[in-house]
Amino acid sequence: DLGSSLATAPPLPLARGAELTATTVFGAMWRSSAHLLAALVALALAARVAAEDATPANSTAITDLNVTGACKAEIASLCGTIEVGDGRLARCLRLARSAAKARKDKNPLTPTCSDEFKEFFIKVARHGIDPKDKVKVNPVRGFRESCSKDIADGSCKDQAPNMVMTCLKAHKSDLSDSCREKIFNVQVREAEDMRLDNALALACKEDILPRKTCPVTTPSGAQMACLRANRQALQETCRAGLLKRDQEDAVDIRLNLDVMASCKAELSAHCKNEEFGEARMLVCLWDNMQESHIDGFSETCIQKVGKLTEHGLKDYRLDFRIRTRCAEDIETKCATEKAEVDKMSIAELFGGFDTDNYYTQAGSGKVLRCLKNHTLELAKQTCKTEVYRMIRIEAVQFGTDVKMMAACSDDVAMHCSDKRREQIHLCLRQNLQNLNAECRQHELLQGALESNDVSLKPVIFHSCKQAMDMFCRTVTPGAAQMLQCLQDHSTESGFPMSCKKAVTMDLQASNQDYRMKRGIAAGCKTEIDTHCKDKKIVGQGQVLSCLKEHWDEITAPSCKAELRRFVQQGVENIELSPATATKCKDDITNFCKDVKPGQGRVHQCLLEHQQQLSEVCAKAEFRVQEIQSKDISTNRMTLAKCTSSINKICKDTKPGTGRMWQCLEEKINDQDMADDCRQEVQKFLRLKHSNFFLNPHFSKDCDEDARKLCPKQFAKASFRAFNSRGSLTTCLIDHREQVNNTDCKADLWKKEKERVAENMLDLAMQQACESDVESQCADYKMQGHGMVQKCLHGKVGKLSKPCNDKVEAYLVLASEDMRFQEELTRTCMAPLKQFCPQIQAGRGRWVSCLIDHMHSVEMDPSCRVHLVEEEMWRSRGLEFNPALKAQCQSDLRTLLTEQKCGNPGVQGWKINCLTRHTEELKAPGCLKSVRETMQRQSADVRAKPGMAQACADDSKELCPGIEAGGARLQTCLREKQAKIKNNVCLSMVQEVETVDKGSASLNYNVRKNCYNERQTFCKGIEAGDSRILACLSSHVKDEGFSTGCLQSMNLTSMREALNKHPLQFGMDTLKEYVENHRSFVDKWGVLLLGGTVGFVIIMGFLISYFIIQKRLWNGAYSMVVPRDLES
């Protein structure tokens, strides 16, 4: 500290009259500490010599004003009772002048008197104070009484008279309170008239000459301000002296009359509770200036405070608080820098100035730069607080850091010339990759330090006080927590717009490099060293991009949370994801130039043009969506819309790896899902179906099967640039029967279900059906979700071939599992449990079972409606009958080879082929499935391919009001087949009738009306080849045979059935008798068997004997039996 050094400075011998100019003194004073001390002492002695030359020793003029001089009249009128001596008259006139000024009265002193009494105090100052003698003239009232003891006993007792005051000022902290107060008053007087400061007056003598920078004609109180405002034009000696004075004045704003006068009202309004001293008032003014909502700061005060604050941070010695509170840390952390700076001359310290009054050379900033570099390592909290204040000031007053200004001046001119000072840092950060290396390092350091706390970002801090109170009241300040809270809530409703703007602008800048994001820099240090070490050297946001690429490998909660926050910001506003924004710059210009950033709008626009994006942009955007697919919370907008739904329907789902998305997708039709959440899920579901790798579990579980079954599609999807258009998922669905991995099958099943529910998830189908939708289903677009799909289903056969094939493919897929159809499953679940409790899902088994019970009186009517529709789809072709198709592949192939299947152009021709050649079917499973199909055809005309359409007109005319189910319409048409006009209908009616007549197990009416009879008389008889019909026919006259069953049997070919199985029927009757009389057989079985065998042998012998005897007696003859006897 320069002031404290003066107390121990050795006296410099100098003969009276020796020539010692200001130039020779101050030219050397800053080169080293020793030179500095000697130079200051020499200067003080030179001032004393000049004073003694001007005033003879022991002159009475030095003790008070001359009572007969220019102030004679004023003394008589204002100070008549005051005793001459000790400067009392001079102080009396000073008080009188001050009192008049306070009253805003006219100055009571004439100009000549004013000059005389000013000169008196100048002489007193130059004369100095003899430590060994009594203070003869008080420079201010009470000085002698307050400071004599401090002078005699303190550190200044051995100083030369004109060095005592300088010494006392340097050791103010060691003085008594009363003396310290008087020294301050002396400094105030010096501030009013710089000539009272001997050293400064001599140093600046050349600059205050007539026609110089601040001539003597300048009012004495304004000369100091004039010199400070024109530093760049001053002589080096004056600049050095002024620097010394700045150090002394830094402690109290009252010593800077220019600022004090300009900010008087502001001090009263905003700092009335602060005490003067220790630079508190200057800090208070600067802090309040940053409050965006505070009015009342004059432009003059703002400029004066800003310049004084900025000047204080040009060198560590110019800021009282840093100089005093960081002394220990400077010695510990920055001793080398301090030693270098302390040796520098004024020119070496500050060099020249550019046109904007910024320092272009920065030797003076080394110590402050060192403190910034070691901010987090500083031992003294008081020092750290002041360094944070310095960072806060630099944040809005670019150029305060002279080292940074020197390094970045060219970059500022190139990239930020149109920016205000408080915007320059943000501008430089947004152009970080274009800055020169030294400037970039400075900006990274400043940005990194600012990221530690919101208070270090004054624009945000003062713009967001309302937001902090509304959204972050419970957040503890520090460690960037408040800043992160503001960032996290900035998208919410009610967030103050001014704060949102400030936060967004700051994020655009700080997201350029991980070092300017405290959370990531501190929380992801290990992950950065592990995965992105080589990117640290490159910089320019590469580390942040690298961390995103390694999203899956990052598991540490703290790092994951910070990385998630970064991704969230970029998802909402692409400008907050610099890497993506840069890669997509041209694409945004081409496709989204009118889209306002925010709320994810630009990302959505890019997705809408995904097939047109450049490769580099497509990959960057794909990565953004890929991370979202794994963690729904990375999209705060979606999360906000779905939070209530998650809490209701997915509350037990553990977040991560896409599980929350999966839960929402599975429950997309749940009544507890909010509509806006459902829309978000549907939108993202479409995106996930567009590329295999946007499905975390699916892509992992099906990796091996995908590579094997769909190699081309896998290679295309692996490019991860939206270019596969869902082809890999489609390929796996097409090869679903060949998938081996169990988990993959389960995942694929979900994809199948989703596509059945919304066919347009298949982008290929979107493209194939685009024209069909416009031409045939345009009116359905506005009728709600799923209506276009329903329209297309109803137009099958009328659509373009590419579209028709796609629609039929998904209808076929729907037939495989009832669970694929949400409405059908919901409506028919209760009947399913009632009629089909043991039936397994898949292969259409549930629907088949329900259709078999469709006509039951217990069937739920709403379910029956859906089942009728399902039955009609099944009649369209073999593809809609999964079980039949799977079981009969081999048999159908044989029939096709033998050309027994007729016209392929007829609807359901493959089904007809199978039902018409049952006797040729080899596979038991196929025969069983075909018979089940024929049973349904017996019950309902809609089950036979093409029959409902062929018989529509005849049914309407001949059987009005007759429902199709329960064989009702079949029966009616048979009864009136003579009147049927449509030959195709007639042939189908006859075909079904023929089948019904020959099989009790296929005939719906027989199965329905003869159930009890079958259980009673024909239990155990295997169906097929008219065996059951023959059995029932043999019992029609038995007791217990119902009328209803008899009526149904009368419509069948009973006689043919009996003739077909006479022997089997007899054996069956015997078996039935044995079964019905098992208790008798069990009791007498052995005796009965022995007796029966003996009886048969005896009777056989007797009969044979009599026959032989008769032939012998009567002679032989011949008898002819007709061949058709049995007929």
Short mmCIF file of C-alpha atoms in Angstrom, two decimals, residues 225-384:
data_model
loop_
_atom_site.label_atom_id
_atom_site.label_comp_id
_atom_site.label_asym_id
_atom_site.label_seq_id
_atom_site.Cartn_x
_atom_site.Cartn_y
_atom_site.Cartn_z
CA ALA A 225 -12.58 16.47 -11.32
CA CYS A 226 -11.11 18.07 -14.39
CA LEU A 227 -7.83 16.20 -13.96
CA ARG A 228 -9.60 12.89 -13.40
CA ALA A 229 -11.77 13.36 -16.45
CA ASN A 230 -8.73 14.05 -18.63
CA ARG A 231 -6.25 11.47 -17.43
CA GLN A 232 -5.22 10.54 -20.93
CA ALA A 233 -4.02 14.08 -21.60
CA LEU A 234 -2.00 14.55 -18.39
CA GLN A 235 1.72 14.46 -17.88
CA GLU A 236 3.01 11.21 -16.45
CA THR A 237 3.94 12.90 -13.14
CA CYS A 238 0.43 14.25 -12.75
CA ARG A 239 -1.08 10.88 -13.55
CA ALA A 240 1.11 9.32 -10.86
CA GLY A 241 0.13 11.93 -8.30
CA LEU A 242 -3.50 11.63 -9.20
CA LEU A 243 -3.28 7.86 -8.82
CA LYS A 244 -1.93 8.31 -5.29
CA ARG A 245 -4.74 10.68 -4.50
CA ASP A 246 -7.29 8.20 -5.91
CA GLN A 247 -6.04 5.60 -3.49
CA GLU A 248 -6.60 7.94 -0.55
CA ASP A 249 -10.04 9.03 -1.71
CA ALA A 250 -11.26 5.49 -2.42
CA VAL A 251 -12.21 4.99 1.21
CA ASP A 252 -15.03 7.55 1.23
CA ILE A 253 -17.17 9.01 -1.53
CA ARG A 254 -17.23 12.34 0.30
CA LEU A 255 -13.63 12.83 -0.78
CA ASN A 256 -14.79 12.86 -4.40
CA LEU A 257 -16.75 16.09 -4.48
CA ASP A 258 -17.68 15.67 -8.12
CA VAL A 259 -19.50 12.38 -7.54
CA MET A 260 -20.82 13.51 -4.19
CA ALA A 261 -22.42 16.61 -5.69
CA SER A 262 -23.85 14.68 -8.67
CA CYS A 263 -25.44 11.97 -6.50
CA LYS A 264 -26.61 13.89 -3.45
CA ALA A 265 -30.28 13.11 -4.06
CA GLU A 266 -29.58 9.47 -4.85
CA LEU A 267 -27.58 9.04 -1.65
CA SER A 268 -30.47 10.41 0.38
CA ALA A 269 -33.01 8.27 -1.42
CA HIS A 270 -31.24 4.91 -1.62
CA CYS A 271 -28.34 4.88 0.82
CA LYS A 272 -29.61 6.78 3.83
CA ASN A 273 -29.17 3.72 6.05
CA GLU A 274 -25.56 3.19 5.02
CA GLU A 275 -22.57 4.69 6.84
CA PHE A 276 -19.89 6.61 5.05
CA GLY A 277 -16.45 5.05 4.90
CA GLU A 278 -14.90 1.85 3.58
CA ALA A 279 -16.38 2.70 0.17
CA ARG A 280 -19.83 1.65 1.36
CA MET A 281 -21.66 4.52 -0.30
CA LEU A 282 -20.10 3.92 -3.71
CA VAL A 283 -21.06 0.25 -3.50
CA CYS A 284 -24.57 1.18 -2.41
CA LEU A 285 -25.02 3.60 -5.30
CA TRP A 286 -23.74 1.11 -7.87
CA ASP A 287 -25.93 -1.71 -6.58
CA ASN A 288 -29.05 0.42 -6.64
CA MET A 289 -28.24 1.67 -10.11
CA GLN A 290 -28.68 -1.89 -11.37
CA GLU A 291 -32.24 -2.15 -10.09
CA SER A 292 -34.30 -2.05 -13.27
CA HIS A 293 -37.43 -0.97 -11.41
CA ILE A 294 -35.82 1.90 -9.46
CA ASP A 295 -36.28 5.38 -10.89
CA GLY A 296 -34.75 8.62 -9.70
CA PHE A 297 -31.12 8.11 -10.72
CA SER A 298 -29.99 11.05 -12.79
CA GLU A 299 -27.99 10.31 -15.90
CA THR A 300 -25.13 12.37 -14.46
CA CYS A 301 -25.02 10.34 -11.26
CA ILE A 302 -25.16 7.08 -13.22
CA GLN A 303 -22.23 8.13 -15.37
CA LYS A 304 -20.16 9.43 -12.44
CA VAL A 305 -20.69 6.34 -10.29
CA GLY A 306 -20.03 4.04 -13.22
CA LYS A 307 -16.75 5.71 -14.11
CA LEU A 308 -15.55 5.91 -10.52
CA THR A 309 -16.41 2.25 -9.93
CA GLU A 310 -14.72 1.21 -13.14
CA HIS A 311 -11.62 3.26 -12.39
CA GLY A 312 -11.34 1.64 -8.98
CA LEU A 313 -10.93 -1.74 -10.67
CA LYS A 314 -8.12 -0.72 -13.00
CA ASP A 315 -5.59 -1.64 -10.33
CA TYR A 316 -5.88 -3.55 -7.08
CA ARG A 317 -4.63 -0.51 -5.14
CA LEU A 318 -7.38 1.76 -6.42
CA ASP A 319 -10.23 -0.22 -4.85
CA PHE A 320 -10.15 0.32 -1.10
CA ARG A 321 -12.09 -2.84 -0.29
CA ILE A 322 -9.96 -5.15 -2.42
CA ARG A 323 -6.75 -3.47 -1.32
CA THR A 324 -7.55 -3.95 2.35
CA ARG A 325 -9.66 -7.08 2.49
CA CYS A 326 -7.63 -9.11 0.02
CA ALA A 327 -4.17 -8.17 1.31
CA GLU A 328 -3.48 -11.61 2.77
CA ASP A 329 -4.82 -13.52 -0.24
CA ILE A 330 -2.81 -11.32 -2.58
CA GLU A 331 0.35 -12.15 -0.67
CA THR A 332 -0.54 -15.84 -0.68
CA LYS A 333 -1.97 -16.34 -4.17
CA CYS A 334 -0.71 -13.42 -6.20
CA ALA A 335 2.66 -12.41 -4.76
CA THR A 336 4.42 -12.70 -8.10
CA GLU A 337 1.86 -10.57 -9.89
CA LYS A 338 1.92 -8.03 -7.10
CA ALA A 339 5.71 -7.74 -7.29
CA GLU A 340 5.54 -7.19 -11.05
CA VAL A 341 2.83 -4.57 -10.80
CA ASP A 342 4.47 -2.70 -7.93
CA LYS A 343 7.58 -2.17 -10.06
CA MET A 344 5.75 -0.77 -13.04
CA SER A 345 5.76 2.86 -14.06
CA ILE A 346 2.52 4.66 -14.83
CA ALA A 347 3.03 4.08 -18.54
CA GLU A 348 3.73 0.40 -17.96
CA LEU A 349 0.71 0.08 -15.72
CA PHE A 350 -1.88 1.77 -17.89
CA GLY A 351 -0.25 2.62 -21.21
CA GLY A 352 -2.35 4.73 -23.53
CA PHE A 353 -6.08 5.07 -23.98
CA ASP A 354 -8.25 4.38 -26.95
CA THR A 355 -10.96 6.70 -28.18
CA ASP A 356 -13.57 5.17 -25.88
CA ASN A 357 -11.42 5.88 -22.82
CA TYR A 358 -10.65 2.18 -22.34
CA TYR A 359 -7.16 1.11 -21.45
CA THR A 360 -5.45 -0.57 -24.37
CA GLN A 361 -2.54 -1.88 -22.30
CA ALA A 362 -3.25 -3.86 -19.20
CA GLY A 363 -0.22 -4.28 -17.00
CA SER A 364 -2.19 -2.99 -14.04
CA GLY A 365 -4.77 -5.77 -14.14
CA LYS A 366 -2.46 -8.66 -13.30
CA VAL A 367 -3.25 -8.86 -9.60
CA LEU A 368 -6.99 -8.59 -10.16
CA ARG A 369 -6.78 -11.22 -12.87
CA CYS A 370 -4.91 -13.46 -10.45
CA LEU A 371 -7.61 -12.99 -7.82
CA LYS A 372 -10.27 -13.94 -10.38
CA ASN A 373 -8.33 -17.06 -11.31
CA HIS A 374 -8.22 -18.10 -7.65
CA THR A 375 -11.70 -16.94 -6.66
CA LEU A 376 -12.86 -20.27 -5.33
CA GLU A 377 -9.58 -20.83 -3.47
CA LEU A 378 -9.47 -17.55 -1.58
CA ALA A 379 -9.03 -18.02 2.15
CA LYS A 380 -10.78 -14.87 3.31
CA GLN A 381 -14.51 -14.76 2.78
CA THR A 382 -14.34 -10.99 2.90
CA CYS A 383 -11.89 -11.06 0.01
CA LYS A 384 -14.03 -13.49 -1.94
#
